[in-house]
Amino acid sequence: MTTRDLPSQLAEIREDFLALEQPDRLQLLLEFSNELPALPERYRDHPDLFERVVECQSPVFIFVEVDPAGLVHLYATAPAESPTTRGFASILAQGLDGLSVDAVLGVPDDFPQTIGLSQAVSPLRLRGMTAMLGRTKRQLRERTAALA
Amino acid sequence: MTVATDPSPAFADYAHPERLVSTEWLQEHLGTPGLVVVESDEDVILYETGHIPGAVKIDWHTDLNDPVERDYIHGAAFAELLGRKGIRRDSTVVIYGDKSNWWAAYALWVFTLFGHSDVRLLDGGREKWLAEGREVTTDRELAEPTAYPVVEREDAPIRAYKEDVLAHFGHPLIDVRSPQEYSGERTTAPAYPEEGALRAGHIPSAASVPWARAAAEDATFRSRAELDAIYRDEAGLTGDEPVIAYCRIGERSSHTWFVLTHLLGLENVRNYDGSWTEWGSAVRVPIVQGADAGAAPQPR
C-alpha cells in the first residue's frame, strides 16, 4: 500500500502537523493529548479487556473494538502526567475511528514516522506510537481470525 | 550575579546544601534577577501542560544530545541553547522535573560538563510543586536572549568512557538500574522500551543500588542519614576511592551522581553515560549475570 491510499482522516492529521513549524507541532500534539476521549461507560470497569503497550514509557492501555457494522474504534487510557503518550494514543484513536478493518490493517506501519514529529519529539519516543499501531493491528488480526 | 542559597535546615546535613532549593524558597525567589528556572522532563510536552511561572524548558533529548553522534552537544550549541533560554554564565539555574528529578539531575550533570558553576535542583521537583498546589501556567516560554560564552565541555572529571571503566576495575562501581536489569533477566527497565543492548547482565564487581532508593515518596531526596546507610554502609563506598555510576543511557545514574557528589560529598565520582546500551553491546568486555556482583577483573 502506498501513502496515496492513506485514509483521509489520517492524511489530514499528517497534513496538519506538516503545515506547522517544529515548536507548534508540539502544541498540536498537546491538543491531541487533551482531546483523548474518556472511555465509554461500558468499558470503564473492564481493565481485563485492555492491553498494555509495554513499549511506551508510561502506563498506556489500548482496546480495539469492531462494532456490528464492522467499523473499528480504538480506546486508550494514559495518565495525565504523560501527555506525549496521550497525544500519540489520541492521534490514532481519532485517525482510525470508524475505518473498516481492512483500512486499518492497510495503514503503513511507518505512519508515525511520516507526520513530522521525529525532530520535535525524538525518534526514540516515537517508537511508542509505532508500538500502539502495531498492537492495534495485531488485535484486529486476532479478532478477525477468530471470526473466520 | 548569583542568588543567595536556601538556608533551609532540612538541607544542612548534606555535604553541599547550596545545591538544593526548597519549593518554598523557589516560590519566594521567582522573578529574582539572576535566577533562571529550568524544567527538564522525560515527557517532551509535559512542560506545555503547565509549568512554574517564568520557567524555561530544556529537553534532554532534543536539546542536550547531539542529533547525529552519540554524544552531548558541544560548546557552540550549548552557548546557543543557553543564550536562547536567557541564561548567563553567572546565572543561578534551578532545575526541576518529573520522576523525582530524574531528568533534571541529568540536565544538571550536563550543565556541569560545561562548568556552569551555580546550578541547583528543586528538591521534590515537579511532583512536589504540584502536590503543594503551587501556581503553574501554560504561558509560552518568554526569555530575553543573552550572550552565553562558548565554553568547551570538560568531560574528564565527571564523565567516564568505556575505556575508563576498564581501567577502573578494583574500585567501586554502582549499577543504578533495576534488579532485573542487573541480574540479566532483561536489558531494559521494566516497562521501558528496548534500547538495543545485545547482552544482559552487569559490569563485574558493580554494586546494585537502584537510583530511586535515593528518593522519598514525595520525590525529595532522602535524608543524609538514610543516604549514608544506603551508599556507605550497604554499598561500601568510603569516599577514599574513585567511583563510577552507570545505568542504561546515563540518565538514572546522573541522579545517583548528584547524590554521591553533592549530598554525600564524595570526590571523584564519574557517570558512565555509555552505560548498558554501550557495555552490553561492546565486543570483548566482561559481563556477570545473576544477583552476585562478581569479582573485579584486572584493570586494562
Tab-separated table of C-alpha atoms in Angstrom:
chain	number	residue	atom	x	y	z
A	1	MET	CA	0.000	0.000	0.000
A	2	THR	CA	1.365	3.429	-0.840
A	3	THR	CA	0.856	6.635	1.087
A	4	ARG	CA	-1.618	7.710	-1.609
A	5	ASP	CA	-4.018	5.268	-0.039
A	6	LEU	CA	-3.730	6.621	3.480
A	7	PRO	CA	-7.256	7.001	4.896
A	8	SER	CA	-8.296	10.617	4.554
A	9	GLN	CA	-8.631	11.288	8.284
A	10	LEU	CA	-5.055	10.105	8.895
A	11	ALA	CA	-3.845	12.051	5.873
A	12	GLU	CA	-5.465	15.185	7.292
A	13	ILE	CA	-3.753	14.725	10.632
A	14	ARG	CA	-0.439	14.360	8.858
A	15	GLU	CA	-1.006	17.456	6.765
A	16	ASP	CA	-1.955	19.440	9.858
A	17	PHE	CA	1.335	18.535	11.541
A	18	LEU	CA	3.497	19.063	8.470
A	19	ALA	CA	1.994	22.516	7.883
A	20	LEU	CA	3.380	23.715	11.227
A	21	GLU	CA	6.827	24.830	12.363
A	22	GLN	CA	8.546	22.439	14.810
A	23	PRO	CA	7.546	24.106	18.133
A	24	ASP	CA	3.939	24.408	17.005
A	25	ARG	CA	3.866	20.693	16.234
A	26	LEU	CA	4.357	20.063	19.941
A	27	GLN	CA	1.461	22.379	20.666
A	28	LEU	CA	-0.743	20.390	18.264
A	29	LEU	CA	0.381	17.161	19.922
A	30	LEU	CA	-0.701	18.680	23.220
A	31	GLU	CA	-4.106	19.494	21.746
A	32	PHE	CA	-4.475	15.875	20.688
A	33	SER	CA	-3.416	14.846	24.176
A	34	ASN	CA	-6.161	16.977	25.706
A	35	GLU	CA	-8.704	15.527	23.302
A	36	LEU	CA	-8.116	11.877	24.158
A	37	PRO	CA	-11.688	10.798	24.876
A	38	ALA	CA	-12.648	9.236	28.178
A	39	LEU	CA	-13.572	5.576	27.994
A	40	PRO	CA	-17.196	4.839	27.163
A	41	GLU	CA	-19.212	3.808	30.193
A	42	ARG	CA	-19.378	0.163	29.106
A	43	TYR	CA	-15.589	-0.247	29.161
A	44	ARG	CA	-14.811	1.655	32.329
A	45	ASP	CA	-14.897	-1.300	34.666
A	46	HIS	CA	-13.168	-3.734	32.329
A	47	PRO	CA	-9.420	-3.350	32.727
A	48	ASP	CA	-9.165	-7.001	31.658
A	49	LEU	CA	-10.045	-6.042	28.082
A	50	PHE	CA	-7.178	-3.610	27.795
A	51	GLU	CA	-3.694	-4.445	26.618
A	52	ARG	CA	-0.670	-2.620	27.975
A	53	VAL	CA	1.595	-1.058	25.384
A	54	VAL	CA	4.825	-2.034	27.088
A	55	GLU	CA	6.960	-0.215	24.522
A	56	CYS	CA	5.678	3.089	25.907
A	57	GLN	CA	7.481	4.671	28.814
A	58	SER	CA	4.276	5.383	30.688
A	59	PRO	CA	1.333	3.123	31.501
A	60	VAL	CA	-0.865	3.218	28.414
A	61	PHE	CA	-3.532	0.638	27.694
A	62	ILE	CA	-5.471	0.102	24.484
A	63	PHE	CA	-8.525	-1.826	23.428
A	64	VAL	CA	-9.734	-2.207	19.838
A	65	GLU	CA	-13.446	-2.615	19.219
A	66	VAL	CA	-15.115	-3.711	15.995
A	67	ASP	CA	-18.722	-2.582	16.035
A	68	PRO	CA	-21.648	-4.534	14.492
A	69	ALA	CA	-21.222	-2.590	11.253
A	70	GLY	CA	-17.622	-3.840	11.032
A	71	LEU	CA	-16.066	-0.475	11.855
A	72	VAL	CA	-13.062	-0.039	14.102
A	73	HIS	CA	-12.883	2.060	17.292
A	74	LEU	CA	-9.720	2.388	19.330
A	75	TYR	CA	-9.949	3.198	23.041
A	76	ALA	CA	-6.957	4.141	25.153
A	77	THR	CA	-6.083	5.290	28.649
A	78	ALA	CA	-2.886	7.030	29.683
A	79	PRO	CA	-2.101	9.205	32.695
A	80	ALA	CA	-2.300	12.990	32.588
A	81	GLU	CA	1.383	13.277	33.506
A	82	SER	CA	2.263	11.504	30.257
A	83	PRO	CA	0.857	13.940	27.709
A	84	THR	CA	3.106	12.750	24.882
A	85	THR	CA	1.797	9.214	25.176
A	86	ARG	CA	-1.764	10.513	25.461
A	87	GLY	CA	-1.180	12.550	22.317
A	88	PHE	CA	0.046	9.516	20.386
A	89	ALA	CA	-2.973	7.489	21.508
A	90	SER	CA	-5.323	10.315	20.615
A	91	ILE	CA	-3.886	10.688	17.095
A	92	LEU	CA	-4.519	7.001	16.459
A	93	ALA	CA	-7.909	6.946	18.190
A	94	GLN	CA	-9.107	9.842	16.030
A	95	GLY	CA	-7.267	8.782	12.896
A	96	LEU	CA	-8.536	5.203	12.897
A	97	ASP	CA	-12.024	5.748	14.275
A	98	GLY	CA	-14.772	4.383	12.050
A	99	LEU	CA	-12.468	2.826	9.466
A	100	SER	CA	-13.014	-0.698	8.174
A	101	VAL	CA	-10.806	-3.476	9.490
A	102	ASP	CA	-9.065	-3.716	6.125
A	103	ALA	CA	-8.407	0.004	6.034
A	104	VAL	CA	-6.771	-0.098	9.477
A	105	LEU	CA	-4.686	-3.130	8.568
A	106	GLY	CA	-3.592	-1.249	5.457
A	107	VAL	CA	-2.243	1.769	7.330
A	108	PRO	CA	1.513	1.822	6.745
A	109	ASP	CA	3.458	0.713	9.812
A	110	ASP	CA	5.692	3.748	9.446
A	111	PHE	CA	2.828	6.243	9.653
A	112	PRO	CA	4.182	7.667	12.972
A	113	GLN	CA	7.483	8.476	11.244
A	114	THR	CA	5.736	10.431	8.499
A	115	ILE	CA	3.902	13.102	10.477
A	116	GLY	CA	6.856	15.368	11.106
A	117	LEU	CA	7.419	14.634	14.791
A	118	SER	CA	10.785	12.859	14.593
A	119	GLN	CA	12.761	16.035	15.161
A	120	ALA	CA	10.420	17.664	17.679
A	121	VAL	CA	9.775	14.585	19.786
A	122	SER	CA	12.801	12.368	19.017
A	123	PRO	CA	12.716	9.024	17.197
A	124	LEU	CA	13.107	7.156	20.488
A	125	ARG	CA	9.844	8.495	21.839
A	126	LEU	CA	8.043	7.955	18.538
A	127	ARG	CA	8.562	4.223	18.973
A	128	GLY	CA	5.672	4.353	21.424
A	129	MET	CA	3.220	5.310	18.700
A	130	THR	CA	4.613	2.710	16.315
A	131	ALA	CA	4.061	0.090	19.008
A	132	MET	CA	0.484	1.259	19.591
A	133	LEU	CA	-0.303	0.996	15.891
A	134	GLY	CA	1.320	-2.447	15.714
A	135	ARG	CA	-0.641	-3.728	18.685
A	136	THR	CA	-3.872	-2.293	17.301
A	137	LYS	CA	-3.370	-4.187	14.055
A	138	ARG	CA	-2.438	-7.373	15.885
A	139	GLN	CA	-5.609	-7.211	17.979
A	140	LEU	CA	-7.629	-6.788	14.780
A	141	ARG	CA	-5.923	-9.734	13.092
A	142	GLU	CA	-6.630	-11.919	16.110
A	143	ARG	CA	-10.224	-10.711	16.207
A	144	THR	CA	-10.839	-11.410	12.531
A	145	ALA	CA	-9.012	-14.774	12.639
A	146	ALA	CA	-11.303	-15.824	15.487
A	147	LEU	CA	-14.336	-14.975	13.381
A	148	ALA	CA	-13.139	-16.721	10.233
B	1	MET	CA	25.274	37.519	39.624
B	2	THR	CA	24.194	34.580	41.698
B	3	VAL	CA	21.305	34.357	44.103
B	4	ALA	CA	21.678	33.606	47.829
B	5	THR	CA	21.371	29.921	48.734
B	6	ASP	CA	18.454	28.306	50.521
B	7	PRO	CA	19.292	28.254	54.253
B	8	SER	CA	16.630	25.607	54.968
B	9	PRO	CA	17.688	23.425	57.938
B	10	ALA	CA	16.365	20.410	56.014
B	11	PHE	CA	19.466	20.615	53.786
B	12	ALA	CA	22.018	21.364	56.498
B	13	ASP	CA	23.277	17.788	56.834
B	14	TYR	CA	24.096	17.405	53.149
B	15	ALA	CA	27.678	17.982	52.061
B	16	HIS	CA	26.674	20.734	49.635
B	17	PRO	CA	23.324	22.142	50.757
B	18	GLU	CA	23.741	25.007	48.301
B	19	ARG	CA	22.887	22.557	45.508
B	20	LEU	CA	19.246	22.260	46.625
B	21	VAL	CA	16.394	24.687	46.983
B	22	SER	CA	13.001	24.010	48.535
B	23	THR	CA	9.675	24.736	46.909
B	24	GLU	CA	9.109	27.492	49.498
B	25	TRP	CA	12.418	29.116	48.627
B	26	LEU	CA	11.710	28.984	44.921
B	27	GLN	CA	8.229	30.441	45.380
B	28	GLU	CA	9.730	33.395	47.266
B	29	HIS	CA	12.525	33.921	44.772
B	30	LEU	CA	10.622	33.649	41.477
B	31	GLY	CA	11.467	36.684	39.397
B	32	THR	CA	14.683	37.460	41.263
B	33	PRO	CA	17.242	38.943	38.863
B	34	GLY	CA	19.962	36.421	38.120
B	35	LEU	CA	17.739	33.382	38.721
B	36	VAL	CA	16.608	31.191	35.821
B	37	VAL	CA	14.279	28.252	36.448
B	38	VAL	CA	14.549	25.330	34.018
B	39	GLU	CA	12.108	22.441	33.636
B	40	SER	CA	13.565	19.205	32.281
B	41	ASP	CA	11.257	16.205	31.939
B	42	GLU	CA	11.163	12.777	30.470
B	43	ASP	CA	7.923	13.695	28.684
B	44	VAL	CA	8.616	16.176	25.892
B	45	ILE	CA	5.337	18.135	26.254
B	46	LEU	CA	4.752	17.925	29.998
B	47	TYR	CA	6.148	21.475	30.313
B	48	GLU	CA	3.460	22.703	27.921
B	49	THR	CA	0.665	21.300	30.106
B	50	GLY	CA	1.662	23.731	32.847
B	51	HIS	CA	4.972	24.860	34.315
B	52	ILE	CA	6.320	27.064	37.086
B	53	PRO	CA	5.766	30.703	36.101
B	54	GLY	CA	8.773	32.026	34.220
B	55	ALA	CA	10.445	28.629	33.854
B	56	VAL	CA	12.061	27.741	30.531
B	57	LYS	CA	12.201	24.241	29.069
B	58	ILE	CA	15.265	22.207	28.198
B	59	ASP	CA	14.684	18.758	26.750
B	60	TRP	CA	17.319	16.094	27.419
B	61	HIS	CA	16.960	14.510	24.033
B	62	THR	CA	16.202	17.268	21.551
B	63	ASP	CA	18.327	19.950	23.253
B	64	LEU	CA	21.234	18.308	25.081
B	65	ASN	CA	22.099	15.343	22.870
B	66	ASP	CA	23.944	15.795	19.609
B	67	PRO	CA	21.457	14.965	16.850
B	68	VAL	CA	23.959	12.872	14.875
B	69	GLU	CA	26.716	11.444	17.052
B	70	ARG	CA	26.049	9.652	20.314
B	71	ASP	CA	27.453	12.446	22.437
B	72	TYR	CA	26.400	15.637	24.128
B	73	ILE	CA	26.276	18.872	22.223
B	74	HIS	CA	29.477	20.875	22.003
B	75	GLY	CA	30.310	24.331	23.289
B	76	ALA	CA	28.822	26.344	20.439
B	77	ALA	CA	25.467	24.552	20.558
B	78	PHE	CA	25.347	24.792	24.356
B	79	ALA	CA	26.072	28.522	24.177
B	80	GLU	CA	23.337	28.973	21.590
B	81	LEU	CA	20.860	26.946	23.680
B	82	LEU	CA	21.537	28.728	26.964
B	83	GLY	CA	21.593	32.118	25.259
B	84	ARG	CA	18.190	31.372	23.773
B	85	LYS	CA	16.900	30.362	27.204
B	86	GLY	CA	18.023	33.628	28.778
B	87	ILE	CA	20.786	32.091	30.887
B	88	ARG	CA	24.050	33.937	31.552
B	89	ARG	CA	27.299	32.315	32.563
B	90	ASP	CA	26.816	33.677	36.088
B	91	SER	CA	23.085	32.941	36.374
B	92	THR	CA	21.785	30.845	39.225
B	93	VAL	CA	19.993	27.978	37.480
B	94	VAL	CA	17.396	25.935	39.371
B	95	ILE	CA	16.329	22.805	37.513
B	96	TYR	CA	13.257	20.730	38.279
B	97	GLY	CA	11.412	17.956	36.511
B	98	ASP	CA	9.213	14.872	36.596
B	99	LYS	CA	10.003	11.412	38.025
B	100	SER	CA	11.778	12.568	41.199
B	101	ASN	CA	14.041	14.906	39.243
B	102	TRP	CA	15.479	12.030	37.260
B	103	TRP	CA	15.870	14.101	34.075
B	104	ALA	CA	16.508	17.313	35.964
B	105	ALA	CA	19.575	15.682	37.523
B	106	TYR	CA	20.672	14.605	34.061
B	107	ALA	CA	20.398	18.190	32.789
B	108	LEU	CA	22.301	19.420	35.848
B	109	TRP	CA	25.079	16.940	35.116
B	110	VAL	CA	25.319	18.151	31.508
B	111	PHE	CA	25.450	21.777	32.724
B	112	THR	CA	28.324	20.677	34.949
B	113	LEU	CA	30.206	19.229	31.958
B	114	PHE	CA	30.277	22.792	30.667
B	115	GLY	CA	31.377	24.155	34.014
B	116	HIS	CA	28.259	26.191	34.712
B	117	SER	CA	29.009	26.849	38.349
B	118	ASP	CA	25.731	27.701	40.067
B	119	VAL	CA	23.232	25.039	39.107
B	120	ARG	CA	20.818	23.618	41.689
B	121	LEU	CA	17.879	21.217	41.893
B	122	LEU	CA	14.432	21.972	43.245
B	123	ASP	CA	14.069	19.325	45.964
B	124	GLY	CA	10.961	17.281	45.183
B	125	GLY	CA	10.806	18.553	41.618
B	126	ARG	CA	7.644	18.977	39.635
B	127	GLU	CA	5.673	16.466	41.726
B	128	LYS	CA	6.162	18.328	44.992
B	129	TRP	CA	5.426	21.727	43.461
B	130	LEU	CA	2.116	20.394	42.095
B	131	ALA	CA	1.274	18.396	45.223
B	132	GLU	CA	1.503	21.598	47.231
B	133	GLY	CA	-0.955	23.280	44.911
B	134	ARG	CA	1.509	25.920	43.794
B	135	GLU	CA	0.920	28.052	40.730
B	136	VAL	CA	1.590	26.748	37.251
B	137	THR	CA	0.988	28.448	33.937
B	138	THR	CA	0.669	27.432	30.312
B	139	ASP	CA	2.122	30.751	29.155
B	140	ARG	CA	4.565	30.339	26.308
B	141	GLU	CA	8.207	30.453	27.248
B	142	LEU	CA	9.436	34.018	27.291
B	143	ALA	CA	13.164	34.511	27.718
B	144	GLU	CA	15.289	37.501	26.918
B	145	PRO	CA	18.195	36.143	24.893
B	146	THR	CA	21.666	36.501	26.346
B	147	ALA	CA	25.166	36.065	25.002
B	148	TYR	CA	26.307	32.871	26.713
B	149	PRO	CA	30.013	32.286	26.053
B	150	VAL	CA	31.226	29.307	24.060
B	151	VAL	CA	32.839	27.014	26.616
B	152	GLU	CA	34.023	23.573	25.594
B	153	ARG	CA	32.965	20.607	27.669
B	154	GLU	CA	35.362	19.222	30.206
B	155	ASP	CA	34.351	15.581	30.421
B	156	ALA	CA	37.187	14.021	32.372
B	157	PRO	CA	36.309	14.981	35.966
B	158	ILE	CA	32.716	13.694	35.974
B	159	ARG	CA	32.238	11.596	32.835
B	160	ALA	CA	33.630	8.095	32.309
B	161	TYR	CA	34.070	6.453	28.920
B	162	LYS	CA	34.132	2.700	28.398
B	163	GLU	CA	37.951	2.683	28.482
B	164	ASP	CA	37.857	4.496	31.823
B	165	VAL	CA	35.629	1.765	33.245
B	166	LEU	CA	38.015	-0.965	32.060
B	167	ALA	CA	40.888	0.870	33.761
B	168	HIS	CA	38.810	1.435	36.904
B	169	PHE	CA	38.365	-2.226	37.936
B	170	GLY	CA	39.259	-2.717	41.568
B	171	HIS	CA	37.477	0.499	42.565
B	172	PRO	CA	33.758	0.795	43.308
B	173	LEU	CA	31.157	0.695	40.554
B	174	ILE	CA	27.482	1.403	41.219
B	175	ASP	CA	24.829	-0.071	38.946
B	176	VAL	CA	21.668	2.005	39.453
B	177	ARG	CA	19.337	0.003	37.203
B	178	SER	CA	16.514	-2.260	38.333
B	179	PRO	CA	17.365	-5.632	39.919
B	180	GLN	CA	16.080	-7.415	36.778
B	181	GLU	CA	18.417	-5.486	34.531
B	182	TYR	CA	21.307	-6.093	36.934
B	183	SER	CA	20.794	-9.833	37.059
B	184	GLY	CA	20.398	-10.066	33.306
B	185	GLU	CA	16.751	-11.067	33.150
B	186	ARG	CA	16.213	-8.116	30.849
B	187	THR	CA	18.146	-5.336	29.140
B	188	THR	CA	15.632	-2.537	29.711
B	189	ALA	CA	13.939	-1.039	32.729
B	190	PRO	CA	10.625	-2.738	33.458
B	191	ALA	CA	8.004	-1.107	31.232
B	192	TYR	CA	10.608	0.742	29.177
B	193	PRO	CA	11.290	0.309	25.502
B	194	GLU	CA	14.073	-1.872	24.218
B	195	GLU	CA	17.029	0.361	23.591
B	196	GLY	CA	19.250	-2.098	21.932
B	197	ALA	CA	21.772	-3.880	24.138
B	198	LEU	CA	22.824	-7.258	22.775
B	199	ARG	CA	23.795	-8.837	26.103
B	200	ALA	CA	22.204	-8.671	29.551
B	201	GLY	CA	23.785	-8.546	32.997
B	202	HIS	CA	26.092	-6.105	34.782
B	203	ILE	CA	29.677	-4.880	34.832
B	204	PRO	CA	31.697	-7.223	37.090
B	205	SER	CA	32.069	-6.046	40.706
B	206	ALA	CA	29.366	-3.358	40.406
B	207	ALA	CA	27.106	-2.997	43.448
B	208	SER	CA	23.383	-2.867	42.711
B	209	VAL	CA	21.753	0.260	44.143
B	210	PRO	CA	18.662	1.239	42.110
B	211	TRP	CA	18.650	5.020	41.712
B	212	ALA	CA	15.161	5.587	43.126
B	213	ARG	CA	16.227	4.392	46.563
B	214	ALA	CA	17.681	7.877	46.997
B	215	ALA	CA	14.249	9.452	46.537
B	216	ALA	CA	11.490	9.624	49.142
B	217	GLU	CA	7.801	9.134	48.352
B	218	ASP	CA	7.307	12.886	47.881
B	219	ALA	CA	10.152	12.920	45.303
B	220	THR	CA	12.542	14.766	47.631
B	221	PHE	CA	15.957	13.330	48.392
B	222	ARG	CA	16.257	11.049	51.390
B	223	SER	CA	17.979	12.386	54.482
B	224	ARG	CA	21.736	12.365	54.884
B	225	ALA	CA	21.491	9.543	57.428
B	226	GLU	CA	19.357	7.405	55.095
B	227	LEU	CA	21.695	8.052	52.163
B	228	ASP	CA	24.753	7.208	54.259
B	229	ALA	CA	23.100	3.937	55.248
B	230	ILE	CA	22.483	3.027	51.606
B	231	TYR	CA	25.704	4.121	49.941
B	232	ARG	CA	28.320	3.922	52.703
B	233	ASP	CA	27.104	1.101	54.948
B	234	GLU	CA	25.387	-1.071	52.393
B	235	ALA	CA	27.242	-0.408	49.128
B	236	GLY	CA	30.563	0.107	50.897
B	237	LEU	CA	31.541	3.483	49.467
B	238	THR	CA	34.133	5.118	51.700
B	239	GLY	CA	34.976	8.278	49.806
B	240	ASP	CA	38.621	7.242	49.589
B	241	GLU	CA	38.390	5.789	46.102
B	242	PRO	CA	37.051	6.999	42.765
B	243	VAL	CA	33.522	5.804	41.954
B	244	ILE	CA	31.777	5.235	38.623
B	245	ALA	CA	27.982	5.001	38.355
B	246	TYR	CA	26.110	3.732	35.330
B	247	CYS	CA	22.630	2.746	34.179
B	248	ARG	CA	21.258	2.274	30.665
B	249	ILE	CA	21.994	5.566	28.918
B	250	GLY	CA	23.371	7.602	31.805
B	251	GLU	CA	20.246	9.394	32.963
B	252	ARG	CA	19.312	7.460	36.109
B	253	SER	CA	22.978	7.398	37.084
B	254	SER	CA	23.072	11.216	36.845
B	255	HIS	CA	20.630	11.209	39.743
B	256	THR	CA	22.954	8.949	41.721
B	257	TRP	CA	25.956	11.062	40.647
B	258	PHE	CA	24.196	14.093	42.161
B	259	VAL	CA	23.531	12.235	45.403
B	260	LEU	CA	27.098	10.968	45.764
B	261	THR	CA	28.770	14.216	44.727
B	262	HIS	CA	26.604	16.930	46.193
B	263	LEU	CA	24.669	15.328	49.020
B	264	LEU	CA	27.271	12.892	50.378
B	265	GLY	CA	30.286	14.927	49.297
B	266	LEU	CA	32.257	12.102	47.679
B	267	GLU	CA	35.043	13.299	45.425
B	268	ASN	CA	35.929	11.841	42.078
B	269	VAL	CA	32.543	10.383	41.131
B	270	ARG	CA	32.003	9.881	37.416
B	271	ASN	CA	28.924	8.998	35.406
B	272	TYR	CA	29.434	6.402	32.654
B	273	ASP	CA	26.798	7.628	30.208
B	274	GLY	CA	27.591	4.981	27.605
B	275	SER	CA	26.191	2.673	30.281
B	276	TRP	CA	24.494	-0.580	29.465
B	277	THR	CA	23.485	0.314	25.920
B	278	GLU	CA	27.214	0.564	25.152
B	279	TRP	CA	28.670	-2.047	27.524
B	280	GLY	CA	26.004	-4.632	26.754
B	281	SER	CA	26.784	-4.379	23.029
B	282	ALA	CA	30.556	-3.912	23.171
B	283	VAL	CA	32.856	-6.672	21.944
B	284	ARG	CA	35.158	-8.381	24.470
B	285	VAL	CA	34.153	-6.688	27.695
B	286	PRO	CA	33.453	-8.793	30.794
B	287	ILE	CA	29.858	-9.272	31.974
B	288	VAL	CA	28.405	-11.002	35.016
B	289	GLN	CA	24.859	-12.367	35.209
B	290	GLY	CA	22.857	-13.128	38.328
B	291	ALA	CA	22.465	-11.351	41.640
B	292	ASP	CA	26.127	-11.588	42.688
B	293	ALA	CA	28.416	-8.682	41.858
B	294	GLY	CA	31.239	-10.953	40.704
B	295	ALA	CA	34.958	-10.347	41.090
B	296	ALA	CA	36.699	-7.332	39.610
B	297	PRO	CA	38.784	-8.296	36.570
B	298	GLN	CA	42.310	-6.964	36.162
B	299	PRO	CA	42.205	-3.343	35.108
B	300	ARG	CA	43.222	-2.810	31.489
